[in-house]
């Protein structure tokens, strides 16, 4: 009995010892878990959205002799008119020069004449009109104009008639001419521009292709200038040009060059051009053809208050004048009116604003 009680007590003590105190630390023996590395995704680039380009406006039609924008394309069918204008001091002021798209200063025997090339503007009388020359078809025949002149020496007519299919000539007793009584002959012959065109209602126009290269932006390589003078030497003309806000203002022989009316009661505005091209040409000593206007030679192109040195080129009478830089690229003109000074190499070119009586726009 006493032994059984002792064993029971021992068992109870063992059980109490097992339940009491801190549990022993148990070492984990499971399979290790691999470390997981999380990689952030690279940001996706937002595609650049290109703006929708503005529609490019196609350039509109331009006047073929000036390069200026027009709205009436019937101008392409309107025939060009060329009129030989007197440049004697007794012929001034001339009528119609201010309306011309192109004016050519042409050396003849000991002096100069003017050729007014009229197309996009102008109406009314033109003059004083003087005689044609054998060289005229070579000089401006490429415009394919109706050519109005007072007459010509007999030997010159075959060349003129061969170069111009449509002519209006006072010497041939054609109607429409008149003499202005307030002026002395031969510096008083006038004809209306409308009459010249009415004579040839089926004459063709110049079409839509510009006769020169035009560009509103001046090319590189120009030299700024406030003016210049073209001295024609034995041809007794001083053409002066002064750069102003209005363009190149012309003077002649030291006095302002203005437009006017046949009876001289109204003195018109100063003659102004957007381009003045001085084409240096050789002389021949011949009265019939005193200068060589075909081939090539030095040229000075004046536009936007600058002068550009280059060359002119006109291989045949059917070609228009082209103006080229030293590298052979085209030297474009500014849109607007153009004067071509056919300058003999025996004359001189003087840079700098000319001295003009009363100033370039007064007098």
Tab-separated table of C-alpha atoms in Angstrom:
chain	number	residue	atom	x	y	z
A	1	UNK	CA	0.000	0.000	0.000
A	2	UNK	CA	2.702	2.394	1.001
A	3	UNK	CA	4.691	1.516	-2.128
A	4	UNK	CA	1.697	2.151	-4.461
A	5	UNK	CA	1.082	5.585	-2.845
A	6	UNK	CA	4.731	6.480	-3.268
A	7	UNK	CA	4.697	5.600	-7.002
A	8	UNK	CA	1.511	7.558	-7.543
A	9	UNK	CA	3.076	10.591	-5.894
A	10	UNK	CA	6.237	10.267	-8.024
A	11	UNK	CA	4.148	10.123	-11.192
A	12	UNK	CA	2.299	13.290	-10.250
A	13	UNK	CA	5.555	15.136	-9.576
A	14	UNK	CA	6.909	14.116	-13.008
A	15	UNK	CA	3.765	15.298	-14.731
A	16	UNK	CA	3.922	18.662	-12.998
A	17	UNK	CA	7.559	19.131	-13.998
A	18	UNK	CA	6.740	18.442	-17.651
A	19	UNK	CA	3.957	21.054	-17.726
A	20	UNK	CA	5.777	23.849	-15.919
A	21	UNK	CA	8.525	26.345	-17.116
A	22	UNK	CA	9.485	27.666	-20.573
A	23	UNK	CA	9.105	25.506	-23.652
A	24	UNK	CA	12.492	24.679	-25.196
A	25	UNK	CA	13.374	26.571	-28.463
A	26	UNK	CA	12.615	24.425	-31.463
A	27	UNK	CA	14.937	24.833	-34.544
A	28	UNK	CA	13.085	25.004	-37.869
A	29	UNK	CA	14.146	22.361	-40.289
A	30	UNK	CA	11.806	23.125	-43.265
A	31	UNK	CA	12.885	23.717	-46.878
A	32	UNK	CA	14.183	27.343	-47.314
A	33	UNK	CA	11.937	29.694	-49.278
A	34	UNK	CA	13.665	31.423	-52.181
A	35	UNK	CA	13.787	35.214	-51.985
A	36	UNK	CA	11.455	36.778	-54.544
A	37	UNK	CA	12.755	39.910	-56.300
A	38	UNK	CA	10.059	42.158	-57.733
A	39	UNK	CA	11.195	44.180	-60.822
A	40	UNK	CA	9.204	47.323	-61.501
A	41	UNK	CA	8.116	47.480	-65.146
A	42	UNK	CA	9.875	50.064	-67.258
A	43	UNK	CA	7.626	53.052	-68.015
A	44	UNK	CA	6.099	52.944	-71.469
A	45	UNK	CA	6.932	56.022	-73.571
A	46	UNK	CA	3.914	58.031	-74.587
A	47	UNK	CA	4.048	58.274	-78.365
A	48	UNK	CA	4.587	61.830	-79.662
A	49	UNK	CA	1.567	62.976	-81.555
A	50	UNK	CA	2.698	65.061	-84.517
A	51	UNK	CA	0.483	68.041	-85.177
A	52	UNK	CA	-1.518	67.897	-88.342
A	53	UNK	CA	0.291	70.167	-90.801
A	54	UNK	CA	-1.577	73.189	-92.010
A	55	UNK	CA	-2.546	72.771	-95.635
A	56	UNK	CA	-0.050	74.561	-97.862
A	57	UNK	CA	-1.693	77.115	-100.078
A	58	UNK	CA	-0.858	76.689	-103.706
A	59	UNK	CA	0.572	79.928	-105.109
A	60	UNK	CA	-2.050	81.810	-107.051
A	61	UNK	CA	-1.714	83.159	-110.580
A	62	UNK	CA	0.636	86.070	-111.217
A	63	UNK	CA	0.886	88.682	-113.940
A	64	UNK	CA	3.386	87.298	-116.477
A	65	UNK	CA	5.333	90.557	-116.890
A	66	UNK	CA	5.477	91.625	-113.222
A	67	UNK	CA	5.134	88.465	-111.124
A	68	UNK	CA	2.481	90.162	-108.991
A	69	UNK	CA	-0.577	88.262	-107.776
A	70	UNK	CA	-3.716	88.663	-109.870
A	71	UNK	CA	-7.320	87.514	-109.618
A	72	UNK	CA	-8.373	87.897	-113.252
A	73	UNK	CA	-6.730	85.223	-115.391
A	74	UNK	CA	-8.094	86.744	-118.615
A	75	UNK	CA	-4.909	88.836	-118.398
A	76	UNK	CA	-3.087	85.825	-119.830
A	77	UNK	CA	-4.952	86.325	-123.091
A	78	UNK	CA	-4.535	90.119	-123.294
A	79	UNK	CA	-1.909	90.992	-125.913
A	80	UNK	CA	1.239	92.819	-124.866
A	81	UNK	CA	1.844	96.219	-126.473
A	82	UNK	CA	5.282	97.743	-127.061
A	83	UNK	CA	5.496	101.455	-127.896
A	84	UNK	CA	8.648	103.304	-128.960
A	85	UNK	CA	8.777	106.458	-126.832
A	86	UNK	CA	10.719	109.652	-127.523
A	87	UNK	CA	13.351	110.490	-124.877
A	88	UNK	CA	14.403	113.917	-126.119
A	89	UNK	CA	14.164	116.757	-123.613
A	90	UNK	CA	11.363	118.275	-125.717
A	91	UNK	CA	9.385	115.013	-125.406
A	92	UNK	CA	9.086	115.199	-121.630
A	93	UNK	CA	6.995	114.467	-119.722
A	94	UNK	CA	6.264	111.224	-121.538
A	95	UNK	CA	2.847	109.598	-121.298
A	96	UNK	CA	2.369	105.929	-120.371
A	97	UNK	CA	5.723	105.120	-118.770
A	98	UNK	CA	4.164	105.004	-115.316
A	99	UNK	CA	1.716	102.317	-116.502
A	100	UNK	CA	4.329	100.102	-118.197
A	101	UNK	CA	5.271	96.715	-116.736
A	102	UNK	CA	8.713	96.900	-118.347
A	103	UNK	CA	10.601	99.866	-119.809
A	104	UNK	CA	13.754	99.482	-121.903
A	105	UNK	CA	16.297	102.280	-122.363
A	106	UNK	CA	17.632	101.717	-125.883
A	107	UNK	CA	20.711	103.464	-127.339
A	108	UNK	CA	20.226	104.703	-130.894
A	109	UNK	CA	22.224	107.216	-132.951
A	110	UNK	CA	23.816	109.480	-130.358
A	111	UNK	CA	20.928	109.376	-127.850
A	112	UNK	CA	18.440	107.005	-126.270
A	113	UNK	CA	14.821	106.025	-126.842
A	114	UNK	CA	12.470	104.249	-124.465
A	115	UNK	CA	10.374	101.168	-125.135
A	116	UNK	CA	7.256	100.964	-122.967
A	117	UNK	CA	6.059	97.352	-122.618
A	118	UNK	CA	2.427	97.602	-121.481
A	119	UNK	CA	0.251	94.739	-120.364
A	120	UNK	CA	-1.252	94.493	-116.878
A	121	UNK	CA	-2.147	98.155	-116.432
A	122	UNK	CA	-2.719	101.308	-118.360
A	123	UNK	CA	-5.137	102.860	-120.814
A	124	UNK	CA	-5.448	106.136	-122.646
A	125	UNK	CA	-2.875	107.736	-124.894
A	126	UNK	CA	0.791	106.800	-125.066
A	127	UNK	CA	3.671	108.842	-126.400
A	128	UNK	CA	5.309	110.812	-127.837
A	129	UNK	CA	5.866	107.937	-130.249
A	130	UNK	CA	9.008	107.733	-132.395
A	131	UNK	CA	10.547	105.472	-135.009
A	132	UNK	CA	11.515	101.813	-134.955
A	133	UNK	CA	14.985	100.348	-135.441
A	134	UNK	CA	16.383	97.209	-137.025
A	135	UNK	CA	17.570	95.938	-133.641
A	136	UNK	CA	14.106	96.142	-132.039
A	137	UNK	CA	13.006	92.545	-132.800
A	138	UNK	CA	16.207	91.270	-131.174
A	139	UNK	CA	15.757	93.512	-128.150
A	140	UNK	CA	12.122	92.959	-127.187
A	141	UNK	CA	10.606	90.653	-129.794
A	142	UNK	CA	10.424	87.830	-127.222
A	143	UNK	CA	7.488	89.646	-125.571
A	144	UNK	CA	5.584	88.974	-128.839
A	145	UNK	CA	3.932	92.381	-128.639
A	146	UNK	CA	1.849	94.478	-130.927
A	147	UNK	CA	4.518	97.022	-131.825
A	148	UNK	CA	3.507	100.679	-132.233
A	149	UNK	CA	6.008	103.127	-133.729
A	150	UNK	CA	5.902	106.237	-135.885
A	151	UNK	CA	7.793	104.836	-138.861
A	152	UNK	CA	11.239	103.614	-139.880
A	153	UNK	CA	13.940	104.082	-142.455
A	154	UNK	CA	13.253	101.960	-145.531
A	155	UNK	CA	16.083	99.436	-144.947
A	156	UNK	CA	14.833	98.808	-141.397
A	157	UNK	CA	11.313	97.735	-142.329
A	158	UNK	CA	12.142	94.152	-143.443
A	159	UNK	CA	13.735	93.356	-140.072
A	160	UNK	CA	10.877	94.979	-138.145
A	161	UNK	CA	8.137	93.360	-140.194
A	162	UNK	CA	9.901	90.006	-139.957
A	163	UNK	CA	10.204	90.261	-136.204
A	164	UNK	CA	6.755	91.634	-135.356
A	165	UNK	CA	3.690	90.112	-137.053
A	166	UNK	CA	1.467	92.886	-135.664
A	167	UNK	CA	2.514	96.514	-136.076
A	168	UNK	CA	0.749	99.860	-135.797
A	169	UNK	CA	2.666	102.464	-137.798
A	170	UNK	CA	1.846	106.134	-138.370
A	171	UNK	CA	3.785	106.240	-141.661
A	172	UNK	CA	1.390	103.682	-143.130
A	173	UNK	CA	-1.573	106.044	-142.709
A	174	UNK	CA	-3.270	103.860	-140.121
A	175	UNK	CA	-6.075	105.538	-138.200
A	176	UNK	CA	-5.894	106.453	-134.524
A	177	UNK	CA	-2.810	108.652	-134.456
A	178	UNK	CA	-2.913	112.330	-133.544
A	179	UNK	CA	-0.555	115.272	-133.094
A	180	UNK	CA	-0.761	117.253	-129.850
A	181	UNK	CA	-0.946	120.949	-130.716
A	182	UNK	CA	0.752	122.135	-127.524
A	183	UNK	CA	3.955	120.294	-128.415
A	184	UNK	CA	6.277	120.745	-131.353
A	185	UNK	CA	6.835	118.069	-134.018
A	186	UNK	CA	8.236	115.466	-134.061
A	187	UNK	CA	7.802	115.218	-130.283
A	188	UNK	CA	3.986	115.326	-130.331
A	189	UNK	CA	2.669	112.050	-131.792
A	190	UNK	CA	0.249	110.065	-129.581
A	191	UNK	CA	-2.032	107.046	-129.907
A	192	UNK	CA	-4.511	105.440	-127.457
A	193	UNK	CA	-3.503	102.063	-126.077
A	194	UNK	CA	-7.039	100.809	-126.736
A	195	UNK	CA	-6.709	101.688	-130.429
A	196	UNK	CA	-3.521	99.667	-130.735
A	197	UNK	CA	-5.180	96.553	-129.322
A	198	UNK	CA	-8.396	97.008	-131.318
A	199	UNK	CA	-6.354	96.807	-134.510
A	200	UNK	CA	-5.510	93.167	-133.755
A	201	UNK	CA	-8.402	91.587	-131.821
A	202	UNK	CA	-7.033	88.069	-132.399
A	203	UNK	CA	-3.520	88.802	-131.163
A	204	UNK	CA	-2.342	86.238	-128.619
A	205	UNK	CA	-1.517	87.024	-125.015
A	206	UNK	CA	1.686	86.063	-123.197
A	207	UNK	CA	0.144	83.128	-121.310
A	208	UNK	CA	0.585	82.303	-117.635
A	209	UNK	CA	4.349	81.694	-117.487
A	210	UNK	CA	6.270	84.672	-116.044
A	211	UNK	CA	8.708	86.190	-118.532
A	212	UNK	CA	11.397	86.631	-115.848
A	213	UNK	CA	12.289	84.769	-112.660
A	214	UNK	CA	10.507	86.525	-109.778
A	215	UNK	CA	10.848	86.003	-106.024
A	216	UNK	CA	9.628	88.176	-103.159
A	217	UNK	CA	12.706	87.162	-101.146
A	218	UNK	CA	15.941	88.749	-102.293
A	219	UNK	CA	18.776	86.305	-102.966
A	220	UNK	CA	21.959	86.273	-100.893
A	221	UNK	CA	25.049	88.150	-101.973
A	222	UNK	CA	23.685	91.658	-102.518
A	223	UNK	CA	25.343	94.920	-101.520
A	224	UNK	CA	23.281	97.700	-100.001
A	225	UNK	CA	23.159	100.915	-102.028
A	226	UNK	CA	21.260	104.176	-101.884
A	227	UNK	CA	21.405	104.699	-105.634
A	228	UNK	CA	23.486	104.842	-108.801
A	229	UNK	CA	23.865	106.636	-112.127
A	230	UNK	CA	24.133	105.104	-115.585
A	231	UNK	CA	26.099	107.393	-117.886
A	232	UNK	CA	25.512	106.505	-121.531
A	233	UNK	CA	28.569	108.448	-122.737
A	234	UNK	CA	28.207	109.418	-126.380
A	235	UNK	CA	24.524	108.439	-126.261
A	236	UNK	CA	23.971	111.563	-124.113
A	237	UNK	CA	21.814	110.215	-121.312
A	238	UNK	CA	22.286	110.169	-117.548
A	239	UNK	CA	19.888	107.734	-115.885
A	240	UNK	CA	19.857	108.292	-112.141
A	241	UNK	CA	18.166	106.016	-109.622
A	242	UNK	CA	17.657	106.706	-105.906
A	243	UNK	CA	16.427	104.075	-103.431
A	244	UNK	CA	13.426	105.214	-101.338
A	245	UNK	CA	10.562	103.608	-99.419
A	246	UNK	CA	8.613	103.648	-102.690
A	247	UNK	CA	11.273	101.846	-104.701
A	248	UNK	CA	13.869	103.078	-107.207
A	249	UNK	CA	12.987	106.674	-108.137
A	250	UNK	CA	14.267	107.755	-111.532
A	251	UNK	CA	15.914	110.990	-112.531
A	252	UNK	CA	17.267	111.874	-115.935
A	253	UNK	CA	20.057	114.300	-116.697
A	254	UNK	CA	19.946	115.561	-113.120
A	255	UNK	CA	16.215	116.336	-112.979
A	256	UNK	CA	13.296	114.231	-111.661
A	257	UNK	CA	11.734	111.985	-114.286
A	258	UNK	CA	7.941	112.203	-114.118
A	259	UNK	CA	4.962	110.982	-116.054
A	260	UNK	CA	2.542	113.519	-117.517
A	261	UNK	CA	-0.244	114.317	-119.959
A	262	UNK	CA	-0.016	115.093	-123.682
A	263	UNK	CA	-0.858	118.766	-123.207
A	264	UNK	CA	1.524	119.104	-120.230
A	265	UNK	CA	-1.201	120.669	-118.061
A	266	UNK	CA	-0.760	117.918	-115.482
A	267	UNK	CA	2.631	116.846	-114.218
A	268	UNK	CA	2.321	113.298	-113.016
A	269	UNK	CA	3.991	111.256	-110.333
A	270	UNK	CA	7.696	110.380	-110.243
A	271	UNK	CA	8.762	107.355	-112.270
A	272	UNK	CA	9.400	104.498	-109.799
A	273	UNK	CA	10.562	100.919	-110.485
A	274	UNK	CA	10.853	97.819	-108.326
A	275	UNK	CA	13.803	96.511	-110.350
A	276	UNK	CA	16.468	98.226	-112.395
A	277	UNK	CA	18.755	95.973	-114.409
A	278	UNK	CA	21.836	97.482	-116.022
A	279	UNK	CA	22.928	95.272	-118.934
A	280	UNK	CA	26.370	96.190	-120.241
A	281	UNK	CA	26.584	95.657	-124.011
A	282	UNK	CA	29.161	96.216	-126.700
A	283	UNK	CA	28.775	98.922	-129.333
A	284	UNK	CA	29.262	98.360	-133.055
A	285	UNK	CA	29.738	101.770	-134.654
A	286	UNK	CA	26.761	101.019	-136.912
A	287	UNK	CA	23.831	103.444	-136.933
A	288	UNK	CA	21.392	100.695	-137.899
A	289	UNK	CA	22.395	98.429	-134.990
A	290	UNK	CA	24.583	100.498	-132.639
A	291	UNK	CA	24.649	97.946	-129.813
A	292	UNK	CA	24.855	94.152	-129.524
A	293	UNK	CA	21.824	92.957	-127.580
A	294	UNK	CA	22.200	89.181	-128.084
A	295	UNK	CA	24.696	86.883	-126.394
A	296	UNK	CA	25.786	87.565	-122.838
A	297	UNK	CA	27.566	90.160	-120.745
A	298	UNK	CA	27.866	91.770	-117.316
A	299	UNK	CA	24.701	92.780	-115.471
A	300	UNK	CA	23.843	94.598	-112.272
A	301	UNK	CA	20.447	93.737	-110.801
A	302	UNK	CA	19.046	96.362	-108.405
A	303	UNK	CA	16.203	95.384	-106.072
A	304	UNK	CA	15.229	95.937	-102.431
A	305	UNK	CA	17.892	98.606	-101.937
A	306	UNK	CA	20.659	96.224	-103.011
A	307	UNK	CA	22.781	95.610	-106.084
A	308	UNK	CA	23.651	92.079	-107.262
A	309	UNK	CA	26.549	91.487	-109.635
A	310	UNK	CA	25.884	88.904	-112.324
A	311	UNK	CA	25.543	88.361	-116.041
A	312	UNK	CA	22.813	88.654	-118.625
A	313	UNK	CA	22.073	85.985	-121.206
A	314	UNK	CA	19.957	86.148	-124.364
A	315	UNK	CA	21.150	83.699	-127.032
A	316	UNK	CA	18.505	84.488	-129.665
A	317	UNK	CA	15.828	87.059	-130.417
A	318	UNK	CA	13.188	84.535	-129.329
A	319	UNK	CA	14.706	84.244	-125.836
A	320	UNK	CA	13.925	86.524	-122.922
A	321	UNK	CA	16.755	88.059	-120.963
A	322	UNK	CA	17.956	85.917	-118.047
A	323	UNK	CA	20.025	87.198	-115.159
A	324	UNK	CA	22.525	84.834	-113.561
A	325	UNK	CA	24.789	84.809	-110.503
A	326	UNK	CA	28.451	83.814	-110.751
A	327	UNK	CA	27.568	80.180	-110.000
A	328	UNK	CA	25.037	80.080	-112.832
A	329	UNK	CA	21.920	80.217	-110.656
A	330	UNK	CA	19.074	82.544	-111.543
A	331	UNK	CA	19.048	86.016	-109.985
A	332	UNK	CA	15.333	86.645	-109.460
A	333	UNK	CA	13.647	90.021	-109.735
A	334	UNK	CA	11.284	91.406	-107.134
A	335	UNK	CA	7.631	91.198	-108.185
A	336	UNK	CA	6.727	94.520	-109.768
A	337	UNK	CA	7.872	96.841	-112.533
A	338	UNK	CA	11.264	96.558	-114.212
A	339	UNK	CA	13.491	98.945	-116.152
A	340	UNK	CA	16.195	97.486	-118.378
A	341	UNK	CA	19.061	99.906	-119.018
A	342	UNK	CA	20.857	98.699	-122.172
A	343	UNK	CA	24.147	100.306	-121.211
A	344	UNK	CA	27.065	100.597	-123.665
A	345	UNK	CA	30.404	99.380	-122.338
A	346	UNK	CA	31.864	102.730	-123.430
A	347	UNK	CA	29.730	104.469	-120.797
A	348	UNK	CA	30.176	104.433	-117.044
A	349	UNK	CA	28.309	103.167	-113.993
A	350	UNK	CA	28.594	105.400	-110.936
A	351	UNK	CA	27.516	103.971	-107.534
A	352	UNK	CA	25.868	106.258	-104.993
A	353	UNK	CA	22.696	108.329	-104.988
A	354	UNK	CA	22.666	110.802	-107.888
A	355	UNK	CA	22.504	114.535	-107.365
A	356	UNK	CA	19.009	115.542	-108.449
A	357	UNK	CA	17.676	119.066	-108.791
A	358	UNK	CA	15.039	119.526	-106.081
A	359	UNK	CA	15.583	115.987	-104.764
A	360	UNK	CA	14.609	112.661	-106.358
A	361	UNK	CA	10.856	113.108	-105.816
A	362	UNK	CA	10.475	116.872	-106.090
A	363	UNK	CA	10.780	119.548	-108.743
